[in-house]
CSV table of C-alpha atoms and ligand atoms in Angstrom, one decimal:
chain,number,residue,atom,x,y,z
A,1,MET,CA,4.6,47.6,-132.9
A,2,HIS,CA,5.9,48.8,-136.2
A,3,LYS,CA,9.4,48.5,-134.8
A,4,PHE,CA,8.8,44.9,-133.7
A,5,LYS,CA,7.4,43.9,-137.0
A,6,LYS,CA,10.5,45.3,-138.8
A,7,GLY,CA,12.7,43.5,-136.4
A,8,PHE,CA,10.8,40.2,-136.9
A,9,LEU,CA,11.1,40.6,-140.7
A,10,THR,CA,14.8,41.1,-140.6
A,11,PHE,CA,15.1,38.1,-138.3
A,12,LEU,CA,13.1,35.9,-140.8
A,13,LEU,CA,15.2,37.0,-143.7
A,14,LEU,CA,18.3,36.2,-141.8
A,15,MET,CA,16.9,32.7,-141.1
A,16,VAL,CA,16.1,32.0,-144.8
A,17,ALA,CA,19.6,33.2,-145.8
A,18,ILE,CA,21.2,30.9,-143.2
A,19,ILE,CA,19.0,27.9,-144.4
A,20,ILE,CA,19.8,28.6,-148.0
A,21,SER,CA,23.5,28.8,-147.3
A,22,ALA,CA,23.4,25.6,-145.3
A,23,CYS,CA,21.8,23.7,-148.0
A,24,GLY,CA,24.3,25.1,-150.5
A,25,ASN,CA,27.1,23.8,-148.1
A,26,SER,CA,25.7,20.5,-147.7
A,27,GLU,CA,25.4,20.1,-151.4
A,28,THR,CA,29.0,21.1,-151.8
A,29,ALA,CA,30.1,18.6,-149.2
A,30,SER,CA,28.3,15.7,-150.8
A,31,SER,CA,29.3,16.5,-154.3
A,32,SER,CA,33.0,16.9,-153.1
A,33,GLU,CA,32.6,13.4,-151.6
A,34,ASN,CA,31.0,11.9,-154.7
A,35,GLY,CA,32.1,14.4,-157.3
A,36,ASN,CA,35.3,12.9,-158.6
A,37,SER,CA,34.6,9.4,-159.2
A,38,ASN,CA,38.3,8.7,-159.9
A,39,GLU,CA,39.3,9.5,-156.3
A,40,ILE,CA,38.8,7.2,-153.5
A,41,GLN,CA,36.8,8.7,-150.7
A,42,GLU,CA,38.1,9.0,-147.2
A,43,MET,CA,36.0,7.1,-144.6
A,44,THR,CA,35.9,4.7,-141.7
A,45,ILE,CA,33.9,1.6,-142.1
A,46,LYS,CA,32.7,-0.6,-139.2
A,47,ILE,CA,32.0,-4.2,-139.4
A,48,SER,CA,30.2,-5.9,-136.5
A,49,HIS,CA,29.4,-9.4,-135.6
A,50,VAL,CA,28.8,-11.6,-132.6
A,51,VAL,CA,31.1,-14.6,-132.8
A,52,ALA,CA,34.7,-15.2,-131.5
A,53,GLU,CA,37.9,-14.4,-133.3
A,54,ASN,CA,39.0,-17.8,-134.6
A,55,THR,CA,35.9,-18.3,-136.7
A,56,PRO,CA,35.2,-18.2,-140.4
A,57,LYS,CA,33.2,-15.1,-140.0
A,58,HIS,CA,35.8,-13.0,-138.1
A,59,GLN,CA,38.8,-14.2,-140.2
A,60,ALA,CA,36.9,-13.3,-143.3
A,61,SER,CA,36.0,-9.9,-142.0
A,62,LEU,CA,39.6,-9.3,-141.2
A,63,ALA,CA,40.5,-10.4,-144.7
A,64,MET,CA,37.9,-8.1,-146.3
A,65,ALA,CA,39.1,-5.2,-144.0
A,66,GLU,CA,42.8,-5.7,-144.9
A,67,TYR,CA,42.1,-5.8,-148.5
A,68,ILE,CA,40.1,-2.5,-148.5
A,69,GLU,CA,42.6,-0.7,-146.4
A,70,GLU,CA,45.5,-1.9,-148.5
A,71,ASN,CA,43.9,-1.1,-151.8
A,72,SER,CA,42.5,2.4,-150.8
A,73,ASN,CA,45.9,4.1,-150.5
A,74,GLY,CA,45.1,4.6,-146.8
A,75,LYS,CA,42.0,6.4,-147.5
A,76,ILE,CA,39.7,3.9,-146.0
A,77,THR,CA,39.9,2.5,-142.4
A,78,VAL,CA,38.0,-0.6,-141.6
A,79,GLN,CA,37.3,-1.5,-138.0
A,80,VAL,CA,36.1,-5.0,-137.2
A,81,TYR,CA,34.3,-5.7,-133.9
A,82,PRO,CA,33.8,-9.4,-132.9
A,83,ASN,CA,32.0,-10.9,-129.9
A,84,GLY,CA,29.0,-8.5,-130.0
A,85,GLN,CA,31.5,-5.8,-128.7
A,86,LEU,CA,29.8,-3.1,-130.7
A,87,PHE,CA,26.3,-4.4,-131.3
A,88,ASP,CA,24.7,-7.8,-130.4
A,89,ASP,CA,22.0,-9.9,-132.1
A,90,LYS,CA,19.2,-7.7,-130.8
A,91,THR,CA,20.7,-4.3,-131.8
A,92,GLU,CA,22.8,-4.9,-134.9
A,93,VAL,CA,20.1,-4.6,-137.5
A,94,LYS,CA,18.7,-1.3,-135.9
A,95,ASN,CA,22.2,0.1,-136.0
A,96,LEU,CA,22.9,-1.0,-139.6
A,97,ARG,CA,19.7,0.9,-140.6
A,98,ALA,CA,20.9,3.9,-138.6
A,99,ASN,CA,24.3,3.7,-140.5
A,100,ASN,CA,26.0,3.4,-137.1
A,101,VAL,CA,27.8,0.3,-138.6
A,102,GLN,CA,28.2,-0.3,-142.3
A,103,PHE,CA,28.5,-4.1,-142.4
A,104,ILE,CA,26.8,-6.8,-140.4
A,105,ILE,CA,26.9,-10.6,-140.9
A,106,PRO,CA,24.0,-12.1,-139.2
A,107,ASP,CA,23.0,-15.8,-139.2
A,108,MET,CA,20.0,-15.8,-141.6
A,109,SER,CA,17.9,-17.4,-139.0
A,110,LYS,CA,17.9,-14.0,-137.3
A,111,MET,CA,16.6,-12.2,-140.6
A,112,VAL,CA,13.3,-14.1,-141.0
A,113,GLY,CA,11.2,-11.3,-139.6
A,114,MET,CA,12.0,-9.3,-142.8
A,115,ASN,CA,11.7,-12.2,-145.3
A,116,PRO,CA,10.6,-15.7,-144.4
A,117,ALA,CA,12.9,-17.1,-147.2
A,118,PHE,CA,15.8,-16.6,-144.8
A,119,ASN,CA,14.5,-19.8,-143.2
A,120,ILE,CA,16.1,-21.7,-146.0
A,121,PRO,CA,19.3,-22.8,-144.1
A,122,ALA,CA,17.1,-24.0,-141.3
A,123,LEU,CA,15.0,-26.4,-143.6
A,124,PRO,CA,16.0,-29.9,-142.6
A,125,PHE,CA,19.0,-31.2,-144.7
A,126,ILE,CA,18.2,-28.8,-147.4
A,127,PHE,CA,21.8,-28.6,-148.7
A,128,ASP,CA,24.2,-31.6,-148.9
A,129,SER,CA,27.3,-29.5,-148.9
A,130,ASN,CA,28.6,-26.0,-148.7
A,131,GLU,CA,28.8,-25.8,-152.4
A,132,GLU,CA,25.1,-26.4,-152.9
A,133,ALA,CA,24.4,-23.6,-150.4
A,134,TYR,CA,26.7,-21.2,-152.4
A,135,ALA,CA,25.0,-22.3,-155.6
A,136,PHE,CA,21.6,-21.4,-154.1
A,137,TRP,CA,22.6,-17.9,-152.7
A,138,ASP,CA,24.7,-17.0,-155.6
A,139,GLY,CA,21.9,-17.8,-158.0
A,140,GLU,CA,18.9,-15.9,-159.1
A,141,THR,CA,16.5,-16.9,-156.2
A,142,GLY,CA,19.1,-16.4,-153.5
A,143,GLN,CA,20.2,-13.1,-154.8
A,144,LYS,CA,16.5,-12.0,-155.1
A,145,ILE,CA,16.0,-13.0,-151.4
A,146,LEU,CA,19.2,-10.9,-150.4
A,147,GLN,CA,18.0,-8.0,-152.4
A,148,SER,CA,14.6,-8.0,-150.8
A,149,LEU,CA,15.7,-5.9,-147.9
A,150,GLU,CA,16.1,-2.7,-149.8
A,151,SER,CA,12.8,-1.2,-148.7
A,152,GLU,CA,14.2,-1.6,-145.2
A,153,GLY,CA,17.2,0.5,-146.2
A,154,ILE,CA,19.5,-2.6,-146.2
A,155,ILE,CA,21.4,-4.2,-149.1
A,156,GLY,CA,22.1,-7.9,-148.9
A,157,LEU,CA,25.3,-8.6,-150.7
A,158,ARG,CA,26.6,-12.2,-150.4
A,159,MET,CA,26.2,-15.5,-148.4
A,160,TRP,CA,29.0,-16.3,-146.0
A,161,PRO,CA,28.9,-19.9,-144.7
A,162,ASN,CA,29.6,-21.3,-141.4
A,163,GLY,CA,28.2,-24.8,-142.0
A,164,PRO,CA,26.0,-27.6,-140.5
A,165,LYS,CA,24.7,-27.4,-137.0
A,166,HIS,CA,25.4,-30.1,-134.4
A,167,ILE,CA,23.6,-30.7,-131.1
A,168,THR,CA,24.9,-30.5,-127.5
A,169,ASN,CA,23.0,-31.0,-124.3
A,170,THR,CA,23.4,-31.9,-120.6
A,171,VAL,CA,20.8,-34.6,-120.3
A,172,ARG,CA,21.5,-37.7,-122.6
A,173,PRO,CA,23.2,-38.6,-125.8
A,174,ILE,CA,21.2,-37.8,-128.9
A,175,THR,CA,21.0,-40.7,-131.4
A,176,GLY,CA,17.6,-40.1,-132.7
A,177,PRO,CA,14.5,-38.0,-132.7
A,178,GLU,CA,13.1,-39.7,-129.5
A,179,ASP,CA,16.1,-38.7,-127.5
A,180,LEU,CA,15.1,-35.0,-128.1
A,181,GLU,CA,11.7,-35.3,-126.4
A,182,GLY,CA,11.2,-33.0,-123.5
A,183,LEU,CA,14.6,-31.2,-123.9
A,184,LYS,CA,14.8,-27.4,-123.8
A,185,ILE,CA,16.9,-26.3,-126.8
A,186,ARG,CA,18.2,-22.8,-127.4
A,187,VAL,CA,17.7,-21.7,-131.1
A,188,GLN,CA,19.2,-18.8,-133.1
A,189,GLY,CA,15.8,-17.6,-134.4
A,190,GLY,CA,13.1,-18.3,-137.0
A,191,GLN,CA,10.0,-20.4,-136.9
A,192,VAL,CA,11.5,-23.2,-139.0
A,193,LEU,CA,14.3,-24.0,-136.6
A,194,ALA,CA,11.8,-23.8,-133.8
A,195,GLU,CA,9.5,-26.2,-135.6
A,196,ILE,CA,12.4,-28.8,-136.0
A,197,PHE,CA,12.4,-29.2,-132.3
A,198,LYS,CA,8.6,-28.9,-131.7
A,199,THR,CA,8.2,-31.8,-134.2
A,200,VAL,CA,10.3,-34.1,-132.1
A,201,GLY,CA,8.7,-33.0,-128.8
A,202,ALA,CA,11.5,-30.7,-127.7
A,203,GLY,CA,10.9,-27.1,-126.4
A,204,PRO,CA,12.8,-24.5,-128.5
A,205,LEU,CA,13.8,-21.2,-126.8
A,206,GLN,CA,15.2,-18.3,-128.8
A,207,LEU,CA,18.2,-16.5,-127.2
A,208,PRO,CA,20.8,-14.1,-128.5
A,209,PHE,CA,24.3,-15.7,-129.0
A,210,GLY,CA,25.8,-13.4,-126.2
A,211,GLN,CA,23.5,-15.2,-123.6
A,212,LEU,CA,24.1,-18.7,-124.8
A,213,TYR,CA,26.9,-19.8,-122.5
A,214,THR,CA,25.2,-18.4,-119.3
A,215,ALA,CA,21.8,-20.0,-120.4
A,216,LEU,CA,23.5,-23.4,-120.7
A,217,GLU,CA,25.5,-23.0,-117.6
A,218,GLN,CA,22.5,-21.9,-115.4
A,219,GLY,CA,20.2,-24.6,-117.0
A,220,THR,CA,17.8,-22.2,-118.6
A,221,VAL,CA,18.1,-24.6,-121.5
A,222,ASP,CA,19.4,-28.1,-121.7
A,223,GLY,CA,21.1,-27.8,-125.1
A,224,GLN,CA,21.7,-26.0,-128.2
A,225,VAL,CA,22.6,-26.4,-132.0
A,226,ASN,CA,25.7,-24.9,-133.5
A,227,THR,CA,28.6,-25.3,-135.7
A,228,TYR,CA,31.8,-26.9,-134.3
A,229,SER,CA,33.5,-23.6,-134.7
A,230,ASN,CA,31.0,-21.7,-132.5
A,231,ILE,CA,30.9,-24.7,-130.0
A,232,SER,CA,34.5,-24.7,-129.7
A,233,THR,CA,35.4,-21.1,-129.7
A,234,LYS,CA,32.9,-20.4,-127.0
A,235,LYS,CA,33.9,-23.4,-125.0
A,236,LEU,CA,30.4,-24.8,-124.7
A,237,GLY,CA,31.9,-28.2,-123.7
A,238,ASP,CA,32.5,-26.6,-120.3
A,239,VAL,CA,28.7,-26.5,-119.7
A,240,GLN,CA,27.5,-29.3,-121.9
A,241,LYS,CA,27.9,-33.2,-121.3
A,242,TYR,CA,26.9,-34.6,-124.8
A,243,ILE,CA,27.6,-33.7,-128.3
A,244,THR,CA,26.1,-35.4,-131.4
A,245,THR,CA,28.4,-34.9,-134.4
A,246,ASN,CA,27.4,-35.4,-138.0
A,247,TRP,CA,23.8,-34.2,-136.9
A,248,GLY,CA,23.6,-31.5,-139.6
A,249,ALA,CA,19.8,-31.1,-139.8
A,250,ALA,CA,20.1,-27.3,-140.2
A,251,ARG,CA,22.9,-24.8,-141.1
A,252,VAL,CA,24.5,-21.6,-139.8
A,253,ASP,CA,24.7,-19.4,-143.0
A,254,TYR,CA,25.3,-15.6,-142.9
A,255,ALA,CA,24.0,-12.7,-144.9
A,256,LEU,CA,26.6,-9.9,-145.5
A,257,LEU,CA,24.5,-6.8,-145.2
A,258,THR,CA,25.2,-3.2,-145.7
A,259,ASN,CA,23.4,0.2,-145.3
A,260,LYS,CA,21.8,1.4,-148.5
A,261,LYS,CA,22.7,5.1,-148.0
A,262,PHE,CA,26.1,4.3,-147.1
A,263,TRP,CA,26.4,2.1,-150.2
A,264,ASN,CA,24.9,4.7,-152.5
A,265,SER,CA,27.1,7.5,-151.0
A,266,MET,CA,30.2,5.8,-152.4
A,267,ASN,CA,31.6,7.0,-155.7
A,268,GLU,CA,32.7,4.5,-158.5
A,269,ALA,CA,36.4,4.5,-157.4
A,270,THR,CA,35.5,3.8,-153.7
A,271,LYS,CA,32.8,1.2,-154.4
A,272,GLU,CA,35.2,-0.7,-156.7
A,273,VAL,CA,37.7,-1.2,-153.9
A,274,VAL,CA,35.0,-2.0,-151.3
A,275,LYS,CA,33.3,-4.5,-153.8
A,276,ALA,CA,36.7,-6.2,-154.5
A,277,GLY,CA,37.2,-6.4,-150.7
A,278,ILE,CA,33.8,-8.0,-150.3
A,279,ASP,CA,34.7,-10.6,-153.1
A,280,HIS,CA,38.0,-11.2,-151.3
A,281,GLY,CA,36.3,-11.7,-147.9
A,282,THR,CA,33.6,-13.9,-149.4
A,283,LYS,CA,36.3,-16.2,-150.9
A,284,GLN,CA,38.0,-16.3,-147.5
A,285,ALA,CA,34.8,-17.2,-145.6
A,286,ARG,CA,34.1,-20.0,-148.1
A,287,THR,CA,37.7,-21.4,-147.9
A,288,LEU,CA,37.8,-21.1,-144.1
A,289,ALA,CA,34.4,-22.4,-143.2
A,290,GLU,CA,35.3,-26.1,-143.7
A,291,GLU,CA,38.9,-25.7,-142.5
A,292,LEU,CA,38.0,-24.0,-139.2
A,293,ASN,CA,35.1,-26.3,-138.6
A,294,SER,CA,37.1,-29.5,-138.9
A,295,GLU,CA,39.9,-27.9,-136.8
A,296,ALA,CA,37.2,-27.0,-134.2
A,297,LEU,CA,35.9,-30.6,-134.1
A,298,LYS,CA,39.5,-31.9,-133.5
A,299,THR,CA,39.8,-29.5,-130.6
A,300,ILE,CA,36.4,-30.6,-129.2
A,301,LYS,CA,37.7,-34.2,-129.4
A,302,GLU,CA,41.1,-33.3,-127.8
A,303,ARG,CA,39.6,-31.3,-124.9
A,304,GLY,CA,37.4,-34.5,-124.2
A,305,LYS,CA,34.9,-32.5,-122.1
A,306,MET,CA,31.8,-33.9,-124.0
A,307,GLU,CA,30.8,-37.5,-124.6
A,308,ILE,CA,30.6,-37.7,-128.4
A,309,HIS,CA,28.0,-39.6,-130.5
A,310,GLU,CA,28.6,-39.7,-134.2
A,311,LEU,CA,25.2,-39.9,-135.9
A,312,THR,CA,25.2,-43.0,-138.2
A,313,THR,CA,23.8,-42.9,-141.8
A,314,GLU,CA,20.8,-45.0,-140.7
A,315,GLU,CA,20.2,-42.6,-137.6
A,316,ARG,CA,20.5,-39.6,-140.0
A,317,GLU,CA,17.9,-41.1,-142.4
A,318,THR,CA,15.5,-41.6,-139.4
A,319,LEU,CA,16.0,-38.0,-138.3
A,320,LYS,CA,15.4,-36.8,-141.9
A,321,GLU,CA,12.1,-38.7,-142.0
A,322,ALA,CA,11.0,-37.4,-138.7
A,323,LEU,CA,11.6,-33.9,-139.7
A,324,GLN,CA,9.9,-34.2,-143.2
A,325,PRO,CA,6.6,-32.5,-141.9
A,326,VAL,CA,8.5,-29.3,-141.3
A,327,TYR,CA,8.6,-28.7,-145.2
A,328,ASP,CA,4.9,-29.1,-145.5
A,329,LYS,CA,4.2,-26.6,-142.7
A,330,PHE,CA,6.3,-23.8,-144.2
A,331,ALA,CA,6.0,-24.5,-148.0
A,332,ASP,CA,3.5,-21.7,-148.5
A,333,GLU,CA,5.1,-19.1,-146.4
A,334,ILE,CA,8.6,-19.6,-147.7
A,335,GLY,CA,7.4,-20.3,-151.2
A,336,LYS,CA,7.3,-23.7,-153.0
A,337,ASP,CA,9.5,-22.3,-155.9
A,338,VAL,CA,12.1,-21.0,-153.4
A,339,ILE,CA,12.3,-24.4,-151.7
A,340,LYS,CA,12.4,-26.1,-155.1
A,341,ALA,CA,15.3,-23.9,-156.3
A,342,ALA,CA,17.2,-24.5,-153.0
A,343,LYS,CA,16.8,-28.2,-153.3
A,344,ASN,CA,18.0,-28.2,-156.8
A,345,ALA,CA,20.8,-25.9,-156.3
A,346,GLY,CA,24.2,-27.2,-157.3
A,347,LYS,CA,22.8,-30.7,-158.1
B,401,LIG,C1,24.2,-18.3,-133.0
B,401,LIG,O1,23.5,-17.4,-132.6
B,401,LIG,O2,24.3,-19.3,-132.4
B,401,LIG,C2,25.0,-18.2,-134.2
B,401,LIG,O3,24.2,-18.0,-135.2
B,401,LIG,C3,26.1,-17.1,-134.0
B,401,LIG,C4,26.7,-16.7,-135.3
B,401,LIG,O4,26.8,-15.7,-135.8
B,401,LIG,O5,27.3,-17.8,-135.9
């Protein structure tokens, strides 16, 4: 018994010694990573998103990656995964939180569960141009919304645009609100976007981007709303008969998000390069959004797969009026001040 006690005590002391030394080691490891703030840390950064290669989001991600790699003297490797290859709509936020990926760039409609103010780009005709959207998201209210995710372990950095959404379907040309009645429309996410369709008697169905083509092909939904860029790069014209251009009732805008622990683990020198890379990527996203979307519209026209109706100014006004009740319904949840700031942004 005495012998057993002595053995147990020795074992206990040994365990304590191992734990103390392990703590010491991890402290050394983290301080050697962060300690010399003049030296860029060695690391691999992963960026994941769900869209195709020839899109503003992917091209801007590549620009950001290239900038960081080139300016880190080979210390930082940046891997960009398009098309949901790494994580899809359903899993990317969870994996960002777990730091399995360091940057994701979701459509804000998919972030509304964390803060209803991410419904802003879905509010009918809220911004008249990309510039107004930038003014809002770069301004005080927009920045506050982006920073509201810190308690979730996520830092919202910048808004990257794609642009106005346009509508496609297989049933009939959409020229006004009444044409939407009874149609099943796939939506990205969020209560506001769903409400747009409920207001005009259509049935919204939320589906991940990765399931969109098949859902249209199999008739799970009749139509969908998206940017020209996403419609063209995913060849939705192969499974849709009609497109209404100049629809623009809601937007696809992205939030560039990072993991808080990862962000705080970078020393000054590393953060400087990464931040400059983000600025560079943001500039690219904002330059390419309009360019790639007008190229995509040209491609859609050239392919000639869908019958095109371009919404006239009068038809747009009718749609605007029909969707006005959406504002009243969500004013309290999103915040009247937030909506006012968005409406006034860049004006
Ligand atoms: C969609 O799900 O249709 C889009 O939001 C995808 C994207 O990221 O542009």
